[in-house]
PDB file of C-alpha atoms in Angstrom:
ATOM      1  CA  UNK A   1    -138.824 -33.044-114.392  1.00  0.00           C
ATOM      2  CA  UNK A   2    -139.176 -34.527-110.963  1.00  0.00           C
ATOM      3  CA  UNK A   3    -137.156 -37.166-111.600  1.00  0.00           C
ATOM      4  CA  UNK A   4    -134.196 -34.902-112.883  1.00  0.00           C
ATOM      5  CA  UNK A   5    -134.766 -32.195-110.262  1.00  0.00           C
ATOM      6  CA  UNK A   6    -134.235 -35.585-107.268  1.00  0.00           C
ATOM      7  CA  UNK A   7    -131.224 -36.263-109.288  1.00  0.00           C
ATOM      8  CA  UNK A   8    -129.615 -33.108-109.324  1.00  0.00           C
ATOM      9  CA  UNK A   9    -130.434 -32.815-105.709  1.00  0.00           C
ATOM     10  CA  UNK A  10    -129.136 -36.249-104.484  1.00  0.00           C
ATOM     11  CA  UNK A  11    -125.721 -35.342-106.734  1.00  0.00           C
ATOM     12  CA  UNK A  12    -125.784 -32.167-104.268  1.00  0.00           C
ATOM     13  CA  UNK A  13    -126.084 -33.991-101.459  1.00  0.00           C
ATOM     14  CA  UNK A  14    -123.333 -36.491-102.231  1.00  0.00           C
ATOM     15  CA  UNK A  15    -120.791 -33.382-103.057  1.00  0.00           C
ATOM     16  CA  UNK A  16    -122.103 -31.651 -99.703  1.00  0.00           C
ATOM     17  CA  UNK A  17    -121.340 -34.923 -97.801  1.00  0.00           C
ATOM     18  CA  UNK A  18    -117.819 -35.151 -99.585  1.00  0.00           C
ATOM     19  CA  UNK A  19    -117.220 -31.755 -98.171  1.00  0.00           C
ATOM     20  CA  UNK A  20    -118.524 -32.779 -94.888  1.00  0.00           C
ATOM     21  CA  UNK A  21    -116.235 -35.808 -94.836  1.00  0.00           C
ATOM     22  CA  UNK A  22    -113.388 -36.262 -91.765  1.00  0.00           C
ATOM     23  CA  UNK A  23    -110.486 -33.659 -92.047  1.00  0.00           C
ATOM     24  CA  UNK A  24    -107.070 -35.942 -92.142  1.00  0.00           C
ATOM     25  CA  UNK A  25    -105.630 -36.965 -89.003  1.00  0.00           C
ATOM     26  CA  UNK A  26    -103.245 -33.628 -87.133  1.00  0.00           C
ATOM     27  CA  UNK A  27     -99.502 -34.905 -87.147  1.00  0.00           C
ATOM     28  CA  UNK A  28     -98.283 -35.980 -83.229  1.00  0.00           C
ATOM     29  CA  UNK A  29     -95.467 -34.110 -81.819  1.00  0.00           C
ATOM     30  CA  UNK A  30     -93.653 -36.152 -79.940  1.00  0.00           C
ATOM     31  CA  UNK A  31     -92.457 -34.466 -76.427  1.00  0.00           C
ATOM     32  CA  UNK A  32     -88.779 -34.416 -76.140  1.00  0.00           C
ATOM     33  CA  UNK A  33     -86.958 -37.178 -74.303  1.00  0.00           C
ATOM     34  CA  UNK A  34     -86.100 -36.285 -70.355  1.00  0.00           C
ATOM     35  CA  UNK A  35     -83.461 -37.712 -69.214  1.00  0.00           C
ATOM     36  CA  UNK A  36     -83.546 -40.783 -66.773  1.00  0.00           C
ATOM     37  CA  UNK A  37     -81.188 -40.932 -63.724  1.00  0.00           C
ATOM     38  CA  UNK A  38     -78.370 -43.646 -64.302  1.00  0.00           C
ATOM     39  CA  UNK A  39     -76.179 -45.212 -61.452  1.00  0.00           C
ATOM     40  CA  UNK A  40     -72.737 -46.716 -60.484  1.00  0.00           C
ATOM     41  CA  UNK A  41     -71.625 -47.997 -57.384  1.00  0.00           C
ATOM     42  CA  UNK A  42     -67.653 -48.714 -57.364  1.00  0.00           C
ATOM     43  CA  UNK A  43     -65.990 -51.104 -54.129  1.00  0.00           C
ATOM     44  CA  UNK A  44     -62.778 -50.876 -54.499  1.00  0.00           C
ATOM     45  CA  UNK A  45     -59.362 -51.119 -52.674  1.00  0.00           C
ATOM     46  CA  UNK A  46     -56.899 -48.259 -51.665  1.00  0.00           C
ATOM     47  CA  UNK A  47     -53.342 -49.397 -50.986  1.00  0.00           C
ATOM     48  CA  UNK A  48     -52.119 -46.996 -48.880  1.00  0.00           C
ATOM     49  CA  UNK A  49     -48.946 -45.405 -48.243  1.00  0.00           C
ATOM     50  CA  UNK A  50     -48.879 -42.840 -44.931  1.00  0.00           C
ATOM     51  CA  UNK A  51     -46.411 -40.049 -45.111  1.00  0.00           C
ATOM     52  CA  UNK A  52     -46.252 -37.037 -42.580  1.00  0.00           C
ATOM     53  CA  UNK A  53     -46.145 -36.410 -39.044  1.00  0.00           C
ATOM     54  CA  UNK A  54     -48.813 -38.003 -36.399  1.00  0.00           C
ATOM     55  CA  UNK A  55     -49.790 -36.216 -33.026  1.00  0.00           C
ATOM     56  CA  UNK A  56     -51.191 -37.827 -30.263  1.00  0.00           C
ATOM     57  CA  UNK A  57     -51.709 -36.111 -26.214  1.00  0.00           C
ATOM     58  CA  UNK A  58     -48.562 -34.216 -27.154  1.00  0.00           C
ATOM     59  CA  UNK A  59     -46.328 -36.218 -28.307  1.00  0.00           C
ATOM     60  CA  UNK A  60     -45.836 -36.045 -32.379  1.00  0.00           C
ATOM     61  CA  UNK A  61     -44.063 -39.129 -34.187  1.00  0.00           C
ATOM     62  CA  UNK A  62     -42.666 -38.878 -37.833  1.00  0.00           C
ATOM     63  CA  UNK A  63     -44.610 -41.707 -39.699  1.00  0.00           C
ATOM     64  CA  UNK A  64     -42.833 -43.071 -43.134  1.00  0.00           C
ATOM     65  CA  UNK A  65     -44.796 -46.324 -44.374  1.00  0.00           C
ATOM     66  CA  UNK A  66     -44.992 -47.509 -47.489  1.00  0.00           C
ATOM     67  CA  UNK A  67     -48.148 -49.889 -47.940  1.00  0.00           C
ATOM     68  CA  UNK A  68     -45.275 -52.763 -48.843  1.00  0.00           C
ATOM     69  CA  UNK A  69     -44.607 -51.699 -45.124  1.00  0.00           C
ATOM     70  CA  UNK A  70     -47.447 -51.578 -43.913  1.00  0.00           C
ATOM     71  CA  UNK A  71     -48.536 -55.291 -44.898  1.00  0.00           C
ATOM     72  CA  UNK A  72     -45.067 -56.954 -44.307  1.00  0.00           C
ATOM     73  CA  UNK A  73     -44.541 -55.609 -40.364  1.00  0.00           C
ATOM     74  CA  UNK A  74     -48.441 -55.783 -38.974  1.00  0.00           C
ATOM     75  CA  UNK A  75     -51.842 -57.681 -39.098  1.00  0.00           C
ATOM     76  CA  UNK A  76     -54.106 -54.587 -38.631  1.00  0.00           C
ATOM     77  CA  UNK A  77     -54.107 -53.354 -42.412  1.00  0.00           C
ATOM     78  CA  UNK A  78     -58.150 -53.574 -43.171  1.00  0.00           C
ATOM     79  CA  UNK A  79     -60.206 -51.314 -45.354  1.00  0.00           C
ATOM     80  CA  UNK A  80     -63.953 -50.748 -46.593  1.00  0.00           C
ATOM     81  CA  UNK A  81     -64.194 -48.421 -49.362  1.00  0.00           C
ATOM     82  CA  UNK A  82     -67.126 -47.860 -51.922  1.00  0.00           C
ATOM     83  CA  UNK A  83     -67.510 -44.607 -54.394  1.00  0.00           C
ATOM     84  CA  UNK A  84     -71.284 -43.880 -55.792  1.00  0.00           C
ATOM     85  CA  UNK A  85     -72.625 -41.307 -58.554  1.00  0.00           C
ATOM     86  CA  UNK A  86     -75.919 -40.585 -59.388  1.00  0.00           C
ATOM     87  CA  UNK A  87     -76.235 -38.983 -62.896  1.00  0.00           C
ATOM     88  CA  UNK A  88     -79.265 -37.323 -64.634  1.00  0.00           C
ATOM     89  CA  UNK A  89     -78.228 -35.778 -67.606  1.00  0.00           C
ATOM     90  CA  UNK A  90     -75.434 -32.489 -66.642  1.00  0.00           C
ATOM     91  CA  UNK A  91     -76.010 -32.876 -62.707  1.00  0.00           C
ATOM     92  CA  UNK A  92     -74.528 -35.972 -60.639  1.00  0.00           C
ATOM     93  CA  UNK A  93     -74.735 -36.706 -57.136  1.00  0.00           C
ATOM     94  CA  UNK A  94     -71.723 -38.346 -55.371  1.00  0.00           C
ATOM     95  CA  UNK A  95     -70.709 -39.513 -52.304  1.00  0.00           C
ATOM     96  CA  UNK A  96     -67.870 -41.823 -51.219  1.00  0.00           C
ATOM     97  CA  UNK A  97     -66.324 -43.706 -48.045  1.00  0.00           C
ATOM     98  CA  UNK A  98     -63.183 -45.246 -46.928  1.00  0.00           C
ATOM     99  CA  UNK A  99     -62.790 -46.885 -43.594  1.00  0.00           C
ATOM    100  CA  UNK A 100     -59.669 -48.310 -42.818  1.00  0.00           C
ATOM    101  CA  UNK A 101     -57.474 -49.578 -39.006  1.00  0.00           C
ATOM    102  CA  UNK A 102     -54.002 -49.412 -39.673  1.00  0.00           C
ATOM    103  CA  UNK A 103     -50.922 -50.439 -37.644  1.00  0.00           C
ATOM    104  CA  UNK A 104     -47.546 -49.137 -38.258  1.00  0.00           C
ATOM    105  CA  UNK A 105     -44.417 -50.764 -36.154  1.00  0.00           C
ATOM    106  CA  UNK A 106     -41.275 -48.910 -35.117  1.00  0.00           C
ATOM    107  CA  UNK A 107     -39.789 -49.726 -38.319  1.00  0.00           C
ATOM    108  CA  UNK A 108     -41.550 -46.395 -39.647  1.00  0.00           C
ATOM    109  CA  UNK A 109     -42.003 -44.904 -37.086  1.00  0.00           C
ATOM    110  CA  UNK A 110     -40.042 -41.943 -35.109  1.00  0.00           C
ATOM    111  CA  UNK A 111     -39.918 -39.971 -32.100  1.00  0.00           C
ATOM    112  CA  UNK A 112     -40.023 -36.002 -33.821  1.00  0.00           C
ATOM    113  CA  UNK A 113     -40.934 -33.734 -31.185  1.00  0.00           C
ATOM    114  CA  UNK A 114     -43.377 -32.678 -28.507  1.00  0.00           C
ATOM    115  CA  UNK A 115     -46.206 -29.941 -27.388  1.00  0.00           C
ATOM    116  CA  UNK A 116     -45.200 -27.358 -25.734  1.00  0.00           C
ATOM    117  CA  UNK A 117     -46.148 -27.767 -21.952  1.00  0.00           C
ATOM    118  CA  UNK A 118     -44.872 -31.538 -22.550  1.00  0.00           C
ATOM    119  CA  UNK A 119     -42.223 -32.379 -19.983  1.00  0.00           C
ATOM    120  CA  UNK A 120     -39.798 -34.943 -20.001  1.00  0.00           C
ATOM    121  CA  UNK A 121     -38.540 -37.673 -22.554  1.00  0.00           C
ATOM    122  CA  UNK A 122     -40.631 -37.896 -25.365  1.00  0.00           C
ATOM    123  CA  UNK A 123     -39.619 -42.030 -25.423  1.00  0.00           C
ATOM    124  CA  UNK A 124     -38.981 -44.336 -28.180  1.00  0.00           C
ATOM    125  CA  UNK A 125     -41.638 -45.194 -30.514  1.00  0.00           C
ATOM    126  CA  UNK A 126     -42.218 -48.225 -30.630  1.00  0.00           C
ATOM    127  CA  UNK A 127     -45.752 -48.214 -32.600  1.00  0.00           C
ATOM    128  CA  UNK A 128     -48.459 -46.546 -34.032  1.00  0.00           C
ATOM    129  CA  UNK A 129     -52.634 -47.861 -34.543  1.00  0.00           C
ATOM    130  CA  UNK A 130     -54.348 -45.595 -36.719  1.00  0.00           C
ATOM    131  CA  UNK A 131     -58.576 -46.020 -37.684  1.00  0.00           C
ATOM    132  CA  UNK A 132     -59.838 -43.843 -39.530  1.00  0.00           C
ATOM    133  CA  UNK A 133     -63.030 -43.196 -41.817  1.00  0.00           C
ATOM    134  CA  UNK A 134     -63.699 -40.623 -44.579  1.00  0.00           C
ATOM    135  CA  UNK A 135     -66.626 -40.095 -45.822  1.00  0.00           C
ATOM    136  CA  UNK A 136     -67.205 -37.484 -48.703  1.00  0.00           C
ATOM    137  CA  UNK A 137     -70.553 -36.119 -50.164  1.00  0.00           C
ATOM    138  CA  UNK A 138     -71.699 -33.482 -53.092  1.00  0.00           C
ATOM    139  CA  UNK A 139     -72.843 -32.383 -56.451  1.00  0.00           C
ATOM    140  CA  UNK A 140     -71.404 -31.740 -59.629  1.00  0.00           C
ATOM    141  CA  UNK A 141     -72.564 -30.410 -62.756  1.00  0.00           C
ATOM    142  CA  UNK A 142     -71.046 -30.342 -66.781  1.00  0.00           C
ATOM    143  CA  UNK A 143     -70.202 -26.642 -67.254  1.00  0.00           C
ATOM    144  CA  UNK A 144     -69.087 -27.835 -70.344  1.00  0.00           C
ATOM    145  CA  UNK A 145     -68.257 -30.777 -73.245  1.00  0.00           C
ATOM    146  CA  UNK A 146     -66.274 -31.328 -75.834  1.00  0.00           C
ATOM    147  CA  UNK A 147     -66.922 -34.245 -78.245  1.00  0.00           C
ATOM    148  CA  UNK A 148     -65.541 -36.734 -76.255  1.00  0.00           C
ATOM    149  CA  UNK A 149     -63.935 -34.449 -73.407  1.00  0.00           C
ATOM    150  CA  UNK A 150     -67.013 -33.378 -70.342  1.00  0.00           C
ATOM    151  CA  UNK A 151     -65.641 -30.955 -67.449  1.00  0.00           C
ATOM    152  CA  UNK A 152     -67.471 -30.964 -64.279  1.00  0.00           C
ATOM    153  CA  UNK A 153     -67.293 -28.741 -61.517  1.00  0.00           C
ATOM    154  CA  UNK A 154     -67.852 -30.605 -58.035  1.00  0.00           C
ATOM    155  CA  UNK A 155     -68.486 -29.050 -54.524  1.00  0.00           C
ATOM    156  CA  UNK A 156     -69.604 -30.751 -51.071  1.00  0.00           C
ATOM    157  CA  UNK A 157     -67.962 -31.579 -47.826  1.00  0.00           C
ATOM    158  CA  UNK A 158     -65.525 -34.326 -46.219  1.00  0.00           C
ATOM    159  CA  UNK A 159     -66.144 -36.109 -43.100  1.00  0.00           C
ATOM    160  CA  UNK A 160     -63.101 -37.424 -41.086  1.00  0.00           C
ATOM    161  CA  UNK A 161     -63.150 -39.732 -37.843  1.00  0.00           C
ATOM    162  CA  UNK A 162     -59.637 -40.793 -36.510  1.00  0.00           C
ATOM    163  CA  UNK A 163     -58.777 -42.514 -33.416  1.00  0.00           C
ATOM    164  CA  UNK A 164     -54.760 -42.565 -32.745  1.00  0.00           C
ATOM    165  CA  UNK A 165     -52.683 -45.029 -30.606  1.00  0.00           C
ATOM    166  CA  UNK A 166     -49.607 -44.238 -30.274  1.00  0.00           C
ATOM    167  CA  UNK A 167     -46.720 -46.667 -27.918  1.00  0.00           C
ATOM    168  CA  UNK A 168     -44.183 -45.560 -26.570  1.00  0.00           C
ATOM    169  CA  UNK A 169     -41.065 -47.046 -24.309  1.00  0.00           C
ATOM    170  CA  UNK A 170     -42.044 -46.326 -20.410  1.00  0.00           C
ATOM    171  CA  UNK A 171     -38.603 -47.014 -19.648  1.00  0.00           C
ATOM    172  CA  UNK A 172     -37.557 -43.730 -21.519  1.00  0.00           C
ATOM    173  CA  UNK A 173     -41.437 -41.612 -21.400  1.00  0.00           C
ATOM    174  CA  UNK A 174     -40.098 -39.512 -17.911  1.00  0.00           C
ATOM    175  CA  UNK A 175     -42.556 -38.375 -17.902  1.00  0.00           C
ATOM    176  CA  UNK A 176     -45.923 -40.154 -18.105  1.00  0.00           C
ATOM    177  CA  UNK A 177     -48.678 -39.201 -15.722  1.00  0.00           C
ATOM    178  CA  UNK A 178     -51.359 -38.805 -18.734  1.00  0.00           C
ATOM    179  CA  UNK A 179     -50.629 -41.965 -21.009  1.00  0.00           C
ATOM    180  CA  UNK A 180     -51.932 -45.493 -19.728  1.00  0.00           C
ATOM    181  CA  UNK A 181     -49.152 -47.797 -18.897  1.00  0.00           C
ATOM    182  CA  UNK A 182     -49.311 -51.674 -20.081  1.00  0.00           C
ATOM    183  CA  UNK A 183     -45.844 -53.715 -19.015  1.00  0.00           C
ATOM    184  CA  UNK A 184     -42.885 -51.776 -20.685  1.00  0.00           C
ATOM    185  CA  UNK A 185     -45.035 -49.797 -22.597  1.00  0.00           C
ATOM    186  CA  UNK A 186     -46.922 -46.307 -22.085  1.00  0.00           C
ATOM    187  CA  UNK A 187     -50.074 -45.728 -24.899  1.00  0.00           C
ATOM    188  CA  UNK A 188     -50.780 -42.416 -25.560  1.00  0.00           C
ATOM    189  CA  UNK A 189     -54.293 -42.667 -26.682  1.00  0.00           C
ATOM    190  CA  UNK A 190     -56.125 -40.292 -28.609  1.00  0.00           C
ATOM    191  CA  UNK A 191     -59.965 -41.266 -28.068  1.00  0.00           C
ATOM    192  CA  UNK A 192     -62.413 -40.102 -31.592  1.00  0.00           C
ATOM    193  CA  UNK A 193     -61.466 -37.528 -33.237  1.00  0.00           C
ATOM    194  CA  UNK A 194     -64.036 -36.081 -35.433  1.00  0.00           C
ATOM    195  CA  UNK A 195     -64.171 -32.829 -38.256  1.00  0.00           C
ATOM    196  CA  UNK A 196     -65.281 -31.833 -41.280  1.00  0.00           C
ATOM    197  CA  UNK A 197     -63.986 -30.387 -44.533  1.00  0.00           C
ATOM    198  CA  UNK A 198     -65.723 -28.085 -47.106  1.00  0.00           C
ATOM    199  CA  UNK A 199     -64.050 -28.367 -50.326  1.00  0.00           C
ATOM    200  CA  UNK A 200     -64.416 -27.615 -53.963  1.00  0.00           C
ATOM    201  CA  UNK A 201     -63.090 -28.991 -56.904  1.00  0.00           C
ATOM    202  CA  UNK A 202     -63.051 -30.052 -60.382  1.00  0.00           C
ATOM    203  CA  UNK A 203     -63.288 -33.147 -63.084  1.00  0.00           C
ATOM    204  CA  UNK A 204     -62.766 -34.200 -66.416  1.00  0.00           C
ATOM    205  CA  UNK A 205     -64.006 -37.048 -68.018  1.00  0.00           C
ATOM    206  CA  UNK A 206     -62.828 -38.216 -71.331  1.00  0.00           C
ATOM    207  CA  UNK A 207     -64.349 -41.296 -73.824  1.00  0.00           C
ATOM    208  CA  UNK A 208     -60.966 -42.951 -74.816  1.00  0.00           C
ATOM    209  CA  UNK A 209     -63.244 -45.550 -77.008  1.00  0.00           C
ATOM    210  CA  UNK A 210     -66.268 -47.111 -76.552  1.00  0.00           C
ATOM    211  CA  UNK A 211     -66.773 -48.835 -72.901  1.00  0.00           C
ATOM    212  CA  UNK A 212     -63.136 -47.090 -71.997  1.00  0.00           C
ATOM    213  CA  UNK A 213     -63.091 -44.148 -70.121  1.00  0.00           C
ATOM    214  CA  UNK A 214     -60.655 -41.665 -68.179  1.00  0.00           C
ATOM    215  CA  UNK A 215     -61.449 -39.527 -65.522  1.00  0.00           C
ATOM    216  CA  UNK A 216     -59.078 -36.925 -63.422  1.00  0.00           C
ATOM    217  CA  UNK A 217     -60.344 -35.277 -60.158  1.00  0.00           C
ATOM    218  CA  UNK A 218     -58.925 -32.549 -57.881  1.00  0.00           C
ATOM    219  CA  UNK A 219     -60.193 -31.092 -54.984  1.00  0.00           C
ATOM    220  CA  UNK A 220     -59.387 -28.594 -52.380  1.00  0.00           C
ATOM    221  CA  UNK A 221     -60.563 -28.455 -48.519  1.00  0.00           C
ATOM    222  CA  UNK A 222     -60.635 -27.355 -45.016  1.00  0.00           C
ATOM    223  CA  UNK A 223     -60.297 -23.295 -45.511  1.00  0.00           C
ATOM    224  CA  UNK A 224     -59.946 -23.543 -41.659  1.00  0.00           C
ATOM    225  CA  UNK A 225     -63.159 -24.485 -41.452  1.00  0.00           C
ATOM    226  CA  UNK A 226     -62.328 -27.709 -40.174  1.00  0.00           C
ATOM    227  CA  UNK A 227     -58.713 -28.665 -40.970  1.00  0.00           C
ATOM    228  CA  UNK A 228     -56.471 -25.949 -41.916  1.00  0.00           C
ATOM    229  CA  UNK A 229     -56.126 -27.196 -45.433  1.00  0.00           C
ATOM    230  CA  UNK A 230     -56.828 -30.797 -47.331  1.00  0.00           C
ATOM    231  CA  UNK A 231     -56.357 -31.079 -51.259  1.00  0.00           C
ATOM    232  CA  UNK A 232     -56.773 -34.526 -52.873  1.00  0.00           C
ATOM    233  CA  UNK A 233     -56.065 -35.527 -56.978  1.00  0.00           C
ATOM    234  CA  UNK A 234     -57.315 -38.961 -58.682  1.00  0.00           C
ATOM    235  CA  UNK A 235     -57.064 -40.438 -61.567  1.00  0.00           C
ATOM    236  CA  UNK A 236     -58.804 -43.751 -63.013  1.00  0.00           C
ATOM    237  CA  UNK A 237     -58.956 -45.532 -66.021  1.00  0.00           C
ATOM    238  CA  UNK A 238     -62.490 -47.400 -66.717  1.00  0.00           C
ATOM    239  CA  UNK A 239     -62.589 -50.897 -69.030  1.00  0.00           C
ATOM    240  CA  UNK A 240     -66.048 -52.868 -69.737  1.00  0.00           C
ATOM    241  CA  UNK A 241     -66.146 -55.936 -68.871  1.00  0.00           C
ATOM    242  CA  UNK A 242     -69.562 -56.921 -69.673  1.00  0.00           C
ATOM    243  CA  UNK A 243     -73.132 -56.528 -68.975  1.00  0.00           C
ATOM    244  CA  UNK A 244     -75.286 -59.229 -67.184  1.00  0.00           C
ATOM    245  CA  UNK A 245     -79.373 -58.834 -66.849  1.00  0.00           C
ATOM    246  CA  UNK A 246     -78.922 -55.081 -67.424  1.00  0.00           C
ATOM    247  CA  UNK A 247     -76.053 -53.943 -65.478  1.00  0.00           C
ATOM    248  CA  UNK A 248     -72.620 -52.937 -67.187  1.00  0.00           C
ATOM    249  CA  UNK A 249     -69.744 -53.714 -65.216  1.00  0.00           C
ATOM    250  CA  UNK A 250     -66.005 -52.648 -65.469  1.00  0.00           C
ATOM    251  CA  UNK A 251     -62.795 -52.754 -63.849  1.00  0.00           C
ATOM    252  CA  UNK A 252     -61.391 -49.542 -62.669  1.00  0.00           C
ATOM    253  CA  UNK A 253     -57.577 -48.484 -62.236  1.00  0.00           C
ATOM    254  CA  UNK A 254     -55.855 -45.575 -60.546  1.00  0.00           C
ATOM    255  CA  UNK A 255     -53.901 -44.162 -58.166  1.00  0.00           C
ATOM    256  CA  UNK A 256     -55.780 -41.428 -55.185  1.00  0.00           C
ATOM    257  CA  UNK A 257     -53.418 -38.748 -53.388  1.00  0.00           C
ATOM    258  CA  UNK A 258     -54.994 -36.964 -50.044  1.00  0.00           C
ATOM    259  CA  UNK A 259     -53.592 -34.673 -47.358  1.00  0.00           C
ATOM    260  CA  UNK A 260     -54.677 -33.208 -44.696  1.00  0.00           C
ATOM    261  CA  UNK A 261     -53.279 -31.007 -41.941  1.00  0.00           C
ATOM    262  CA  UNK A 262     -55.655 -30.886 -38.937  1.00  0.00           C
ATOM    263  CA  UNK A 263     -54.267 -29.777 -35.289  1.00  0.00           C
ATOM    264  CA  UNK A 264     -56.875 -28.888 -31.860  1.00  0.00           C
ATOM    265  CA  UNK A 265     -56.037 -28.863 -28.747  1.00  0.00           C
ATOM    266  CA  UNK A 266     -52.822 -27.512 -26.553  1.00  0.00           C
ATOM    267  CA  UNK A 267     -50.161 -29.284 -24.797  1.00  0.00           C
ATOM    268  CA  UNK A 268     -51.272 -32.714 -23.426  1.00  0.00           C
ATOM    269  CA  UNK A 269     -54.835 -32.572 -25.412  1.00  0.00           C
ATOM    270  CA  UNK A 270     -53.081 -31.914 -28.571  1.00  0.00           C
ATOM    271  CA  UNK A 271     -54.038 -34.190 -31.263  1.00  0.00           C
ATOM    272  CA  UNK A 272     -52.574 -33.246 -34.447  1.00  0.00           C
ATOM    273  CA  UNK A 273     -52.655 -35.336 -38.415  1.00  0.00           C
ATOM    274  CA  UNK A 274     -50.047 -33.803 -40.915  1.00  0.00           C
ATOM    275  CA  UNK A 275     -50.246 -36.201 -43.495  1.00  0.00           C
ATOM    276  CA  UNK A 276     -50.192 -37.274 -47.050  1.00  0.00           C
ATOM    277  CA  UNK A 277     -52.031 -40.871 -47.441  1.00  0.00           C
ATOM    278  CA  UNK A 278     -51.572 -42.341 -51.535  1.00  0.00           C
ATOM    279  CA  UNK A 279     -51.176 -45.187 -53.174  1.00  0.00           C
ATOM    280  CA  UNK A 280     -53.239 -47.253 -55.940  1.00  0.00           C
ATOM    281  CA  UNK A 281     -56.723 -47.981 -56.050  1.00  0.00           C
ATOM    282  CA  UNK A 282     -58.440 -51.476 -58.206  1.00  0.00           C
ATOM    283  CA  UNK A 283     -61.767 -51.751 -58.166  1.00  0.00           C
ATOM    284  CA  UNK A 284     -64.773 -53.115 -60.173  1.00  0.00           C
ATOM    285  CA  UNK A 285     -67.725 -50.849 -60.764  1.00  0.00           C
ATOM    286  CA  UNK A 286     -71.443 -51.015 -61.472  1.00  0.00           C
ATOM    287  CA  UNK A 287     -73.726 -49.149 -63.819  1.00  0.00           C
ATOM    288  CA  UNK A 288     -76.918 -49.547 -64.059  1.00  0.00           C
TER     289      UNK A 288
END
């Protein structure tokens, strides 16, 4: 009888222990992946041509020089340029810097006009030297995507720095009181000129094939805040060259057009830059 009761208790205890066994592990929910930052740096060359009007100390000259003209006729062509983008999901930070020092000789510079208040002959133009830095900063946001095609809006600011020296034939320049004279030349020197333009624009990014991208960008700026008006259009095509130590390198070819109409001062202090700069773009980008 006691043995029977003991067997029953043992059996019940075993069943109770089985009921108290650990529950199956709960499924673990994985957190959604957080977009990470990617970076792209592109040093490039811009084979710039100039078409427009340059005004220095009230003297205006017409400039019409292709990149070939500038290379053939002067040894003062220097350029340092780079583009940077940091992207996290649809959001991107943008920066671009271009610094050039260009000399244009008399064959591509023609005397044009004087500002009101500047008397005497303008003089024969002998040459124009321009040192110029352009720096852009901005943000972009992807507002739409259709498969391989993405559409961004962007906004930011463009900073300009210029120094221009215009050389004239002193024998023809009757009024040279405000110019520097050296030998048979009179020099109109602008000194440092700086301004900032706000800008807004849009960009299309299209993946043509794996490793091949087409980018089109346009923006407008100035609005009388800095320059009277400016606009820019850029088209580039990138193609992967290979990957080394986690960095993807691509070749970049394209075309860039940048126009600005800026003026300050009056009479002999008048400075103006109404110029279209345009030419092919060649570079190599590194993405990591």
